[in-house]
Structures are given as structure tokens and as C-alpha cells.
Coordinates of C-alpha atoms and ligand atoms in Angstrom, one line a residue:
X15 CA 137.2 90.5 111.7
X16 CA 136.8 86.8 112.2
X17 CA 135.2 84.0 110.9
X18 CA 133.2 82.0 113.6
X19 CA 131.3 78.7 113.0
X20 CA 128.4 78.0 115.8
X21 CA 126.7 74.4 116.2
X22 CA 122.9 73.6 115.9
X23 CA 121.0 71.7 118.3
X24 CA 122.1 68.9 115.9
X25 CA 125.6 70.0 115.6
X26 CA 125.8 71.1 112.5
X27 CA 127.6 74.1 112.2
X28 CA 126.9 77.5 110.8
X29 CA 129.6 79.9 109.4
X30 CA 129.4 83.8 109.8
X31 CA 131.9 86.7 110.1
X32 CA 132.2 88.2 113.5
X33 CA 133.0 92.2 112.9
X34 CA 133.3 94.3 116.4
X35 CA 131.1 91.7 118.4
X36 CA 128.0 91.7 115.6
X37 CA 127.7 88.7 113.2
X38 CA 127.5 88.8 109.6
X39 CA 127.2 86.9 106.3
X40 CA 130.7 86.6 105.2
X41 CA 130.5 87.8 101.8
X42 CA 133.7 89.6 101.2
X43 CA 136.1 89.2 104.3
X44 CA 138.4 91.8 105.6
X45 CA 137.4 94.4 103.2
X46 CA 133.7 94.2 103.9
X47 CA 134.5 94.7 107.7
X48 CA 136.6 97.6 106.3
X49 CA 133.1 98.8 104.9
X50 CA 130.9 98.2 107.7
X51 CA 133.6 100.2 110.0
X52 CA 133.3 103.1 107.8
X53 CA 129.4 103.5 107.1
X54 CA 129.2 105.7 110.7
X55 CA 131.0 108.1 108.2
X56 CA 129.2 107.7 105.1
X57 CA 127.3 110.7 103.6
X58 CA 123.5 110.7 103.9
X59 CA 121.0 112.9 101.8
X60 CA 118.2 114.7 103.2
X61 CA 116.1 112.9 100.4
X62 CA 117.4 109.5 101.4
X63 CA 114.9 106.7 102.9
X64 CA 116.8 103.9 104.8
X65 CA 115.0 100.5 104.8
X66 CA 115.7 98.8 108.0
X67 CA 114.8 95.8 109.0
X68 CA 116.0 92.1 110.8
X69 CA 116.7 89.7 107.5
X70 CA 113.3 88.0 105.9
X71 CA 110.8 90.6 107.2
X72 CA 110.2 91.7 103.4
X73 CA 112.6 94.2 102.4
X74 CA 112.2 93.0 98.8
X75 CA 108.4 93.3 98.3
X76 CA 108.8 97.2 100.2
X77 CA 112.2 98.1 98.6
X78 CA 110.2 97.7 95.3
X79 CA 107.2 99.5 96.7
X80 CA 109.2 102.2 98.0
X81 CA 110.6 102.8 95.0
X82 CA 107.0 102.5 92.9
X83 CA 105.7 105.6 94.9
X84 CA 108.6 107.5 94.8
X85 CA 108.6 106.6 90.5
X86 CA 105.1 107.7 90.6
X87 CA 104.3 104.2 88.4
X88 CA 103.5 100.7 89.2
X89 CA 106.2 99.6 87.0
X90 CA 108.9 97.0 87.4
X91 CA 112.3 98.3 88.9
X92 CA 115.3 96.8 87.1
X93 CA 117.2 97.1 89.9
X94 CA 118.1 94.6 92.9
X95 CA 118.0 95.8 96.6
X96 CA 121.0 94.0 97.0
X97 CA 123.1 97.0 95.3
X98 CA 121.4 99.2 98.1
X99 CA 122.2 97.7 100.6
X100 CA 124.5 100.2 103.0
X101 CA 126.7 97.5 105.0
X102 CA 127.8 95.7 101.6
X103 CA 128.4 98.2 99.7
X104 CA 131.5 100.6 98.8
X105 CA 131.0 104.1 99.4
X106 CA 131.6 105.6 96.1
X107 CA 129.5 102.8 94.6
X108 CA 126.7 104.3 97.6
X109 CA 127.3 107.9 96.0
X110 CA 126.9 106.7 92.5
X111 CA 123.1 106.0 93.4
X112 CA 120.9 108.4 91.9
X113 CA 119.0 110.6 94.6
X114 CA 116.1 109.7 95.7
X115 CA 117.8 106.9 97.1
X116 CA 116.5 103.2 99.1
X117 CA 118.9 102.6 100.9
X118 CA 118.0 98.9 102.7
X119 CA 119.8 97.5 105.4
X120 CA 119.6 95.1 108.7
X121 CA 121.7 97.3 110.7
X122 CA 120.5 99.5 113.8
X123 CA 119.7 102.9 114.0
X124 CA 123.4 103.4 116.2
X125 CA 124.5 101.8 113.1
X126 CA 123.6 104.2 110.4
X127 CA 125.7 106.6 108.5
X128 CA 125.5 109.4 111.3
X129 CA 124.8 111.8 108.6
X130 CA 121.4 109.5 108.2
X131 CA 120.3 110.8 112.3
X132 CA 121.7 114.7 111.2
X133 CA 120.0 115.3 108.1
X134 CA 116.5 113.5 109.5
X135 CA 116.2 110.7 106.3
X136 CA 113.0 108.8 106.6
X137 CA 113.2 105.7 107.6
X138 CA 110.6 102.8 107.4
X139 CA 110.9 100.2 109.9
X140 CA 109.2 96.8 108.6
X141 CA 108.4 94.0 111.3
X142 CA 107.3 90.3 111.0
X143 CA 106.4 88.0 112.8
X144 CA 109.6 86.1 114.2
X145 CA 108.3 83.0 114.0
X146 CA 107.8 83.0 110.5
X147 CA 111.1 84.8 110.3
X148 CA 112.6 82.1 111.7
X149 CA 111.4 79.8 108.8
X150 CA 112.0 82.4 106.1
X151 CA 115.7 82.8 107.6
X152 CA 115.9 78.9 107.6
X153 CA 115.8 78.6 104.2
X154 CA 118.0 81.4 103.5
X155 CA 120.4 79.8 105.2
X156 CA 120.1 76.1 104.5
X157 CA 119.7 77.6 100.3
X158 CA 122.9 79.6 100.7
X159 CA 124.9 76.6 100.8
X160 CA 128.8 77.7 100.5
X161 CA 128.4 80.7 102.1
X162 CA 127.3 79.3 105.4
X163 CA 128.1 75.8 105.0
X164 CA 125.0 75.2 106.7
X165 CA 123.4 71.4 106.1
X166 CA 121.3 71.5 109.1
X167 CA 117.3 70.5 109.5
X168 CA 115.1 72.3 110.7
X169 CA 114.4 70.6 114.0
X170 CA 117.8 71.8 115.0
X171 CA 117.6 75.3 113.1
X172 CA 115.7 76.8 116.4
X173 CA 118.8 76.8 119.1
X174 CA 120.6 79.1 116.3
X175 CA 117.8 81.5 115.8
X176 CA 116.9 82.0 119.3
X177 CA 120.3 82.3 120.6
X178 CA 121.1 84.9 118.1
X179 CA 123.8 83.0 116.6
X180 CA 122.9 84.1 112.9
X181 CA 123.7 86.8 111.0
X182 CA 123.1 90.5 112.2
X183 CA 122.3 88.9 115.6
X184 CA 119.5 88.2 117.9
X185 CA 116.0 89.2 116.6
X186 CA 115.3 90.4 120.0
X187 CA 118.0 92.6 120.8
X188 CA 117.4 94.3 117.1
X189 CA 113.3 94.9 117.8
X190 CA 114.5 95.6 121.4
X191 CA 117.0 99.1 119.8
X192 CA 114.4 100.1 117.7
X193 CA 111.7 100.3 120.1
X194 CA 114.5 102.0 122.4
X195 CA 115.1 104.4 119.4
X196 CA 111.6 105.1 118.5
X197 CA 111.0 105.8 122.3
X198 CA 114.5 107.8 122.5
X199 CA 114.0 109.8 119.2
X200 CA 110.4 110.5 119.3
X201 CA 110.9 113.4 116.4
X202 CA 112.8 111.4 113.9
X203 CA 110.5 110.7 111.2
X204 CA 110.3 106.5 111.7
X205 CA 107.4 104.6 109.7
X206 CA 106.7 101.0 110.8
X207 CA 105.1 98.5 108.9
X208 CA 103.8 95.0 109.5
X209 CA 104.9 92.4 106.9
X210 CA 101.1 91.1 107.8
X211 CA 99.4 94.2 107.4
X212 CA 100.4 94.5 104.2
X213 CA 99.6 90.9 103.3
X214 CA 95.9 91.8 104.8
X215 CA 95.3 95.6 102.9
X216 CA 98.4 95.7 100.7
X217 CA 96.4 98.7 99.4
X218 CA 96.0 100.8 102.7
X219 CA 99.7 99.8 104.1
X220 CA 101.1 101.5 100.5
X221 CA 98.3 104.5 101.2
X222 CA 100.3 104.9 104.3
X223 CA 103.5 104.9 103.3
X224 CA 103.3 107.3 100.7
X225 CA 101.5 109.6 103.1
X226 CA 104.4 109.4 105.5
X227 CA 106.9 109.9 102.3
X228 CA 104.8 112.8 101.4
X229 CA 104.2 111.8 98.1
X230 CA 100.5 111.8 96.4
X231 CA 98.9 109.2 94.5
X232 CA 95.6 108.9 93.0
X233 CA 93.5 105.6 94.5
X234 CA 94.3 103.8 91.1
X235 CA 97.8 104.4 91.1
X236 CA 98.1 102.5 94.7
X237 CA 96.1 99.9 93.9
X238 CA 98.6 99.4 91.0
X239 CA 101.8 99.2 92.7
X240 CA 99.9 97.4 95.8
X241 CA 98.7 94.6 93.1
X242 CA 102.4 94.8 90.8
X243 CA 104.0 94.2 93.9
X244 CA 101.6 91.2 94.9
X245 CA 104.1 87.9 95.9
X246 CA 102.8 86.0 92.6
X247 CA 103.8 89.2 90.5
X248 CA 107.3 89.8 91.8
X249 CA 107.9 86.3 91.6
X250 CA 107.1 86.6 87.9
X251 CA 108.4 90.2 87.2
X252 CA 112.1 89.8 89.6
X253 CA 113.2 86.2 89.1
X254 CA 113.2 86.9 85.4
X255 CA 115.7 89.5 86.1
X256 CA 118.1 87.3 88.0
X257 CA 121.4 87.2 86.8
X258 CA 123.3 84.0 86.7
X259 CA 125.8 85.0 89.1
X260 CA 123.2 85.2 91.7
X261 CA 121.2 82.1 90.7
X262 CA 124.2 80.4 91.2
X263 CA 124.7 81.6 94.7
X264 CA 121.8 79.1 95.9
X265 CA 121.8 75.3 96.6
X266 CA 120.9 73.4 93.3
X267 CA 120.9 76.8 91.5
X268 CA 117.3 77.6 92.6
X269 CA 117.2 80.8 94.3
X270 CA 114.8 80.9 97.6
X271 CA 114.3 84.7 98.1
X272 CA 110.7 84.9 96.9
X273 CA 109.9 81.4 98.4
X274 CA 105.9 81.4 99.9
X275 CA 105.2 85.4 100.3
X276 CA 102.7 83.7 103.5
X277 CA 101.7 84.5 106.9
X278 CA 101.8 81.7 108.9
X279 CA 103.6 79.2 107.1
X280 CA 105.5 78.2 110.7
X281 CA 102.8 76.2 111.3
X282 CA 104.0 73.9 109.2
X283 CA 107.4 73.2 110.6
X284 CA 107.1 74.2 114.0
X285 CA 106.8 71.3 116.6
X286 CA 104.6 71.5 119.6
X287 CA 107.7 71.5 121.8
X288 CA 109.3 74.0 119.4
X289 CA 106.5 76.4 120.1
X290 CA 105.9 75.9 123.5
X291 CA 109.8 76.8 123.8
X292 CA 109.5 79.9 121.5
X293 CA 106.3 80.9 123.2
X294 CA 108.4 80.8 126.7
X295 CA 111.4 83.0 125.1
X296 CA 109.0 85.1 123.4
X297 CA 107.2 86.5 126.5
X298 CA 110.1 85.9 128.2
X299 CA 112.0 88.7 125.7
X300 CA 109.5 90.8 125.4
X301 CA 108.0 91.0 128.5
X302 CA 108.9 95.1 128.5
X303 CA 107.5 95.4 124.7
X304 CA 104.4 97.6 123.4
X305 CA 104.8 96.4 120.0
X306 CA 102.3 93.9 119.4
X307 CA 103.3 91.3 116.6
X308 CA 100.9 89.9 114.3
X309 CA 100.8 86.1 115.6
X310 CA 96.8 85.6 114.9
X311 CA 96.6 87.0 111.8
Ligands
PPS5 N1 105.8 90.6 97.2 C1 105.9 89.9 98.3 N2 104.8 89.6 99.1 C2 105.0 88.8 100.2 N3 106.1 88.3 100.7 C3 107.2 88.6 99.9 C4 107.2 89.3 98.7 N4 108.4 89.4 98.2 C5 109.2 88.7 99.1 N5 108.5 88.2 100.1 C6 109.0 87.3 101.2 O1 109.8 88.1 102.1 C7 110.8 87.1 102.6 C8 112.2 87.6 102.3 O2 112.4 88.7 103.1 P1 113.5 89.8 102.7 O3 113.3 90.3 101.4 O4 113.6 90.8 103.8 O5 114.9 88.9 102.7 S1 116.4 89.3 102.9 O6 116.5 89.7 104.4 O7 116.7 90.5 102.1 O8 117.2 88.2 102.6 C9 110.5 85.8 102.0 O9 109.6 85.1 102.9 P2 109.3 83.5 102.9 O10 108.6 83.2 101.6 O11 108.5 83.3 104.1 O12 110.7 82.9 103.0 C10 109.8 86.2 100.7 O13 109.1 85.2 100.0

């Protein structure tokens, strides 16, 4: 394990812990690499559904839906995703979770407990657009002040992001291993989900899901936990749950996890140029790709 620091356009620099060639936040040093090493070995439960997904596609909003259906009620879960999530951590704390369990995490499916490919757990596969990714990520980064040590701007933000120097790597090579996967594993039951779909039929994407989870819910019930989950709701229902620890995690003490909840908010801090050049690296990257992101939407 090692901690590397990589420079912005701007030159401001960006600190992240380097485990086995993949990049990571650096939240607990030589023993979290310990961990991250060890979850190939981890037990897996047939019952188990692994969230996967690159950072700021939404994991929140469908951990908490994901765990509505499976509750069979549109209530509240006092729980954060953060305690699920597989590369963080300990593996008795990851047995101690009752079953069914969400596991959420940003690694790749080569990454997974092994026992997670043997024993065929679901897994859900949400996707957003990377250019409002790139945004969401942004202010992750810039609000998680001392663990990055990021004091960047945006302008500069781009070269980081596109290169792939942020944590759990390039956005490309992780759609890239999943549409390898999904090619290479065509049994494996794989659910995927646009973050814009369910901003467009929140109702009909949660319909979905729960068909591919094989659980059945009356129309009501869906439009419940599709409305509970809403981005105005969770604000409302999941910031109050915060715990001071975690508040104080974030620049100024003002926690940007649920920050806009919109699609297409890059518009407002992408530059012409800054387009153009994502545009070129976009169909550049994915000239080979069927998936079609939702960039009009
Ligand atoms: N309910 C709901 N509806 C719509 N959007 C929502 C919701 N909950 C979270 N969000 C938005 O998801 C972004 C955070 O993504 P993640 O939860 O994957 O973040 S993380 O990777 O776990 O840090 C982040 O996006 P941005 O607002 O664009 O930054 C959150 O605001």
C-alpha cells in the first residue's frame, strides 16, 4: 500500500492510497489494504445483493430502495450504506449483517468476494451519466477536505477525472469490465439501472427492480418507496440521521452526499472547451460500447 498525491491541471494535488495498482480513498491505511486483499475470500450468501457501482452514480437513493422492497415498507432505514460497504469493512463486522444483505461497493465484478460469482448473488449495476459524475465526484472530493487534501477548482478538476487519477480509477475502464462481464457472464443474474431512468419513472425503475429481486409489491406499495426515496425526502429523512462524526468529515461541517439529486446539472460548470474535450475522450473510449448513456435526458 501507498499513499500517492496526483496534480490537477492547476496543480493542485489530490491524495489517494494506491493498493495493488487500483486507487482508493485512504481511510484507514495499511489495514484497510489488509481488507481489500482479503474480500476475494470473504463469504457470500446466496440471498446477498451486491450494489456496484463507479462513486456518485446513486448508490444512496438505491441502497435505500433496495432495502424498502426487500422490507416490504416505504419506511426510513436507520442504517447508512457506508457500514455495507464490502472494501471498507472488516469481515466479521460483514458477517454480523443480518441476511438479506446490501452489500454496496465500487469495486469490479473480478473484485468481488468469489463466493459472490459461486453462489449467483444478484447484483444491480447502476450507471450515470459521467459527466454529471464528474461534477457529483467534484464535490465529493473538494468537500472531503483532509482526507484528500484537495483545494482544487473545478476548471482544473477535469485532467484528474479523465485520466482516472481518482479514487477506484478510471470511469472508463470500470463501465468498460462490466460490459466485459455482462457480455462474459451472460447467466449471472446482473440488473442495470440508469440513475436518469429513475429520475424520469422512479416508479417503473423500482417496478423493475423488484421484479428482478423476485419480490412482489402491490402498485401502492411502489409508488411509496419510489416517492419516500424522492431526493427532497432522503434529504429530509437521512441527513437527520447523520451522526456528528460523519458531519464532521466534510469541509465547514456541511456534508455534500445528497447535494442536487439532478440530471444535468454539468451544464452548469462544464466549459465549452471542457465539453468539446470530454465529448472527444468520450467517443474516443467508448467507441466499442453498446451501452447507451443518458446524455439528452
Ligand atoms: N434520492 C435521490 N435522488 C436523486 N439523487 C440522489 C438521491 N440520493 C442521492 N442522490 C445523488 O447521488 C449522488 C451521490 O451518489 P452516491 O450515493 O453513489 O455517492 S457515493 O459514491 O456513495 O459517495 C449525489 O449526486 P449530486 O447531487 O449530483 O452530487 C446525490 O445527490
Amino acid at each position: 500500500m501507498s499513499v500517492v498525491t496526483f496534480p490537477d491541471a492547476g496543480g493542485d494535488h489530490i491524495k489517494l492510497m494506491e493498493v495493488d495498482g487500483e486507487l482508493y480513498p485512504n481511510v484507514g491505511g495499511e489495514e484497510q489494504a489488509k481488507g481489500i486483499r482479503a474480500l476475494a475470500e470473504a463469504k457470500a450468501r446466496p440471498d446477498d445483493i451486491v450494489l456496484c457501482n463507479y462513486p456518485k452514480s446513486g448508490c444512496h437513493w438505491m441502497w435505500e430502495v433496495i432495502n424498502m422492497i426487500l422490507q416490504g415498507s416505504a419506511t426510513t432505514i436507520p442504517d447508512f450504506k457506508e457500514n455495507h460497504m464490502i472494501e471498507f469493512i472488516p469481515p466479521n463486522h460483514m458477517e454480523a449483517i443480518p441476511s438479506p444483505r446490501v452489500l454496496n461497493t465500487h469495486m469490479k465484478f473480478s473484485q468481488l468476494p468469489r463466493e459472490t460469482i459461486e453462489k449467483r448473488c444478484k447484483i444491480v449495476l447502476i450507471l450515470r451519466n459521467p459527466k454529471d459524475v464528474a461534477v457529483s465526484f467534484y464535490h465529493h472530493h473538494f468537500g472531503i477536505a483532509k482526507l484528500y487534501q484537495y483545494e482544487g477548482k473545478w476548471e482544473n478538476y477535469l485532467s484528474l477525472f479523465n485520466n482516472g487519477k481518482v479514487d477506484w480509477g478510471s470511469f472508463y475502464n470500470y463501465v468498460h469490465s462490466w460490459e466485459k462481464t455482462i457480455h462474459d457472464n451472460p447467466t449471472h443474474p446482473i440488473h442495470v439501472l440508469y440513475y436518469e431512468d429513475m429520475k424520469a419513472d422512479s416508479a417503473a425503475e423500482v417496478r423493475r427492480l423488484a421484479n428482478f429481486m423476485g419480490v412482489s409489491l402491490s402498485d401502492d406499495l411502489i409508488e411509496a418507496i419510489a416517492e419516500k426515496c424522492s431526493f427532497h425526502n432522503m434529504v429530509n429523512d437521512k441527513m437527520g440521521l447523520e451522526d456528528e462524526k460523519w458531519r464532521k468529515v466534510w469541509r465547514d461541517e456541511k456534508p455534500r452526499m445528497y447535494r442536487k439529486g439532478e440530471v444535468g446539472d454539468w451544464k452548469n460548470w462544464f466549459t465549452v472547451a471542457q465539453n468539446e474535450e470530454f465529448d472527444r475522450i468520450y467517443a474516443e473510449r467508448m467507441a466499442n460500447s453498446k451501452l447507451k448513456f443518458r446524455f439528452t435526458l
